[in-house]
Amino acid sequence: MSRTRRSSSALLGFALMLVLLVLAMATPARADTLIVRARTTPGASPVADALTRLELVSQGGSITGAIPELGIYRLEVPTSRSQRLRSDPAGNGLVWAQHDVVMRTSLVPNDPGYAYQWWAGSINLPPVWGLPEIASPVTVAVLDTGVNTDLPEFTGRFVDGIDIVTGSTAPGAWQDTYGHGTEVASVAAAAGNNGYGIAGVSWSARIMPVKLGSSGSFSSFDAAQGVTYAADHGARVINMSWGAPSRSYPVADAVAYARGLGVVMAAAAGNNYGGAVEYPAAEPGVIAVSATTSTNALAAFSAIGSAVDLAAPGSSVVSVAPYGGLVLVSGTSFSSPMVAGVAALLLSAAPDLTPAALESFLKSSALDLGPTGPDPSFGAGLVDAAAALTSVLGSATTTTTTTQTSTTTTTQPETTTTTQATTTTTSGRGSRGETTTTLPPVGTTTTTTQATTTTTQATTTTTTQATTTTTQVSTTTTTTQPPTTTTTIKRRRG
Ligand SMILES: [Ca+2]
């Protein structure tokens, strides 16, 4: 093409652009964003580009973007025309016509345990992480054996920790020396993408460690006091990964009190192999969570029954060990903090949600498993973080107001001795059947090869190695080990 022809083409193109501008200004109300590809690829020719533009806007709408080299244009067109173009692109001179497809960043957290966190995908967490909507922190109370105060997973996020038994609020008082509480807190709220441990459900939640005891069982009085303390100190979410087969009146009253203050509560359904849902999970106002496996089956150890509200992964869940390192844990104890963590995410996005509305969003967005509709194994289904957040954000303009029930006092029959209520202890579902499997050391760089090869080990339930103590786990995670070696990981049920 000669220089003269090229410049005349440019002039013609410019003139056509002016015509287009006038046409665009006369365009009626926009209704739909559509991306189309013209049948004739204009290439870099300004004339062809201008002619294509003219043709596209001649039937209404405007062009808001173009990739002329590919013949691709972004249009704002009335809905009726959008439908016509999409249903019959060829008949409208197009190769294809498509709505905009939202592309999201694919954040793969760099936490060494993440390679084994099948559960994060299972509850659809990755699309949620990093969204600005979930940035404002919500306080989650972890009523358990305390939380390790020194792990990088929780740095700067502890609020109002307490040892309920002694009443001490000194950090040393609610230090976790048992492990269950740290594991539970990690699942709910371990910092993600910090190169350490795992990626918990909520990376920004404030954590209120409410230590009920230093072993796998607690007094129901202490549990009731813990629930009350958490509610009084601003917890929006309470996690209770413990329970008992019989109802505890003090805990029932405390739960009703917290609910009256607008606290969302999640509890482990129980690990009684198909037995009835335990308390406080079965209490009204508490979200009872059963446990699923990596194949979305019900975990064999999970409690079932009509009291089950939701299901979440609870079998071979990788978590952070009490003194650092990774630990494979199983139990409804770890299903519950997943729901608690998702509840915190939803409250971050919509702080005015009532517990009833939040529970409703969780259930209506859950993945229905088992028989269609609610069932005794999975309740409303497997919790889906992204779907729940989407539904909450989608209704953000609608304020849901639910009448808060005032504190319900549990009536204890006169003929019943007080023995039941006062001696009920809640089991922290202490470890049993501990075996070990291997995972890379926490805090060290995990190569892709390493992750790939050991994923199998993480999901294999029968991987055997000599049983190690917690102390040994802690020792082997020091940086004296080369990054490429593996370390032990405890397996326990909680
Ligand atoms: Ca982490």
PDB file of N, CA, C and O and ligand atoms in Angstrom, residues 111 153 190-200 320, ligand 1:
ATOM      1  N   ASP A 111       1.046 -21.455  51.421  1.00  0.00           N
ATOM      2  CA  ASP A 111       1.215 -22.191  52.675  1.00  0.00           C
ATOM      3  C   ASP A 111       1.590 -23.646  52.353  1.00  0.00           C
ATOM      4  O   ASP A 111       0.956 -24.265  51.500  1.00  0.00           O
ATOM      5  N   GLU A 153       0.414 -18.064  62.281  1.00  0.00           N
ATOM      6  CA  GLU A 153      -0.926 -18.132  61.705  1.00  0.00           C
ATOM      7  C   GLU A 153      -1.901 -17.136  62.319  1.00  0.00           C
ATOM      8  O   GLU A 153      -2.919 -16.799  61.724  1.00  0.00           O
ATOM      9  N   ALA A 190      -6.584 -19.748  60.239  1.00  0.00           N
ATOM     10  CA  ALA A 190      -5.139 -19.618  60.008  1.00  0.00           C
ATOM     11  C   ALA A 190      -4.899 -18.646  58.858  1.00  0.00           C
ATOM     12  O   ALA A 190      -5.623 -18.657  57.860  1.00  0.00           O
ATOM     13  N   ALA A 191      -3.884 -17.806  59.010  1.00  0.00           N
ATOM     14  CA  ALA A 191      -3.565 -16.847  57.945  1.00  0.00           C
ATOM     15  C   ALA A 191      -3.190 -17.605  56.677  1.00  0.00           C
ATOM     16  O   ALA A 191      -2.406 -18.550  56.726  1.00  0.00           O
ATOM     17  N   GLY A 192      -3.736 -17.194  55.570  1.00  0.00           N
ATOM     18  CA  GLY A 192      -3.415 -17.831  54.301  1.00  0.00           C
ATOM     19  C   GLY A 192      -2.375 -17.042  53.544  1.00  0.00           C
ATOM     20  O   GLY A 192      -2.195 -15.840  53.757  1.00  0.00           O
ATOM     21  N   ASN A 193      -1.653 -17.747  52.687  1.00  0.00           N
ATOM     22  CA  ASN A 193      -0.653 -17.120  51.818  1.00  0.00           C
ATOM     23  C   ASN A 193       0.442 -16.424  52.623  1.00  0.00           C
ATOM     24  O   ASN A 193       0.980 -15.412  52.190  1.00  0.00           O
ATOM     25  N   ASN A 194       0.750 -16.970  53.784  1.00  0.00           N
ATOM     26  CA  ASN A 194       1.847 -16.407  54.594  1.00  0.00           C
ATOM     27  C   ASN A 194       3.038 -17.362  54.643  1.00  0.00           C
ATOM     28  O   ASN A 194       3.901 -17.232  55.506  1.00  0.00           O
ATOM     29  N   GLY A 195       3.046 -18.337  53.753  1.00  0.00           N
ATOM     30  CA  GLY A 195       4.192 -19.238  53.663  1.00  0.00           C
ATOM     31  C   GLY A 195       4.358 -20.146  54.852  1.00  0.00           C
ATOM     32  O   GLY A 195       5.436 -20.694  55.080  1.00  0.00           O
ATOM     33  N   TYR A 196       3.305 -20.306  55.616  1.00  0.00           N
ATOM     34  CA  TYR A 196       3.408 -21.098  56.840  1.00  0.00           C
ATOM     35  C   TYR A 196       2.133 -21.896  57.045  1.00  0.00           C
ATOM     36  O   TYR A 196       1.026 -21.370  56.848  1.00  0.00           O
ATOM     37  N   GLY A 197       2.265 -23.107  57.494  1.00  0.00           N
ATOM     38  CA  GLY A 197       1.105 -23.891  57.911  1.00  0.00           C
ATOM     39  C   GLY A 197       0.097 -24.125  56.810  1.00  0.00           C
ATOM     40  O   GLY A 197       0.424 -24.624  55.738  1.00  0.00           O
ATOM     41  N   ILE A 198      -1.135 -23.741  57.083  1.00  0.00           N
ATOM     42  CA  ILE A 198      -2.224 -23.944  56.129  1.00  0.00           C
ATOM     43  C   ILE A 198      -2.913 -22.610  55.833  1.00  0.00           C
ATOM     44  O   ILE A 198      -2.577 -21.580  56.430  1.00  0.00           O
ATOM     45  N   ALA A 199      -3.849 -22.650  54.935  1.00  0.00           N
ATOM     46  CA  ALA A 199      -4.701 -21.491  54.669  1.00  0.00           C
ATOM     47  C   ALA A 199      -6.058 -21.767  55.308  1.00  0.00           C
ATOM     48  O   ALA A 199      -6.806 -22.615  54.832  1.00  0.00           O
ATOM     49  N   GLY A 200      -6.344 -21.109  56.416  1.00  0.00           N
ATOM     50  CA  GLY A 200      -7.630 -21.302  57.085  1.00  0.00           C
ATOM     51  C   GLY A 200      -8.761 -20.694  56.269  1.00  0.00           C
ATOM     52  O   GLY A 200      -8.538 -20.101  55.210  1.00  0.00           O
ATOM     53  N   VAL A 320      -2.885 -27.214  61.500  1.00  0.00           N
ATOM     54  CA  VAL A 320      -1.610 -26.840  62.107  1.00  0.00           C
ATOM     55  C   VAL A 320      -1.515 -27.497  63.482  1.00  0.00           C
ATOM     56  O   VAL A 320      -2.422 -27.385  64.302  1.00  0.00           O
TER      57      VAL A 320
HETATM   58 CA    CA B   1      -0.830 -20.104  56.855  1.00  0.00          CA
END
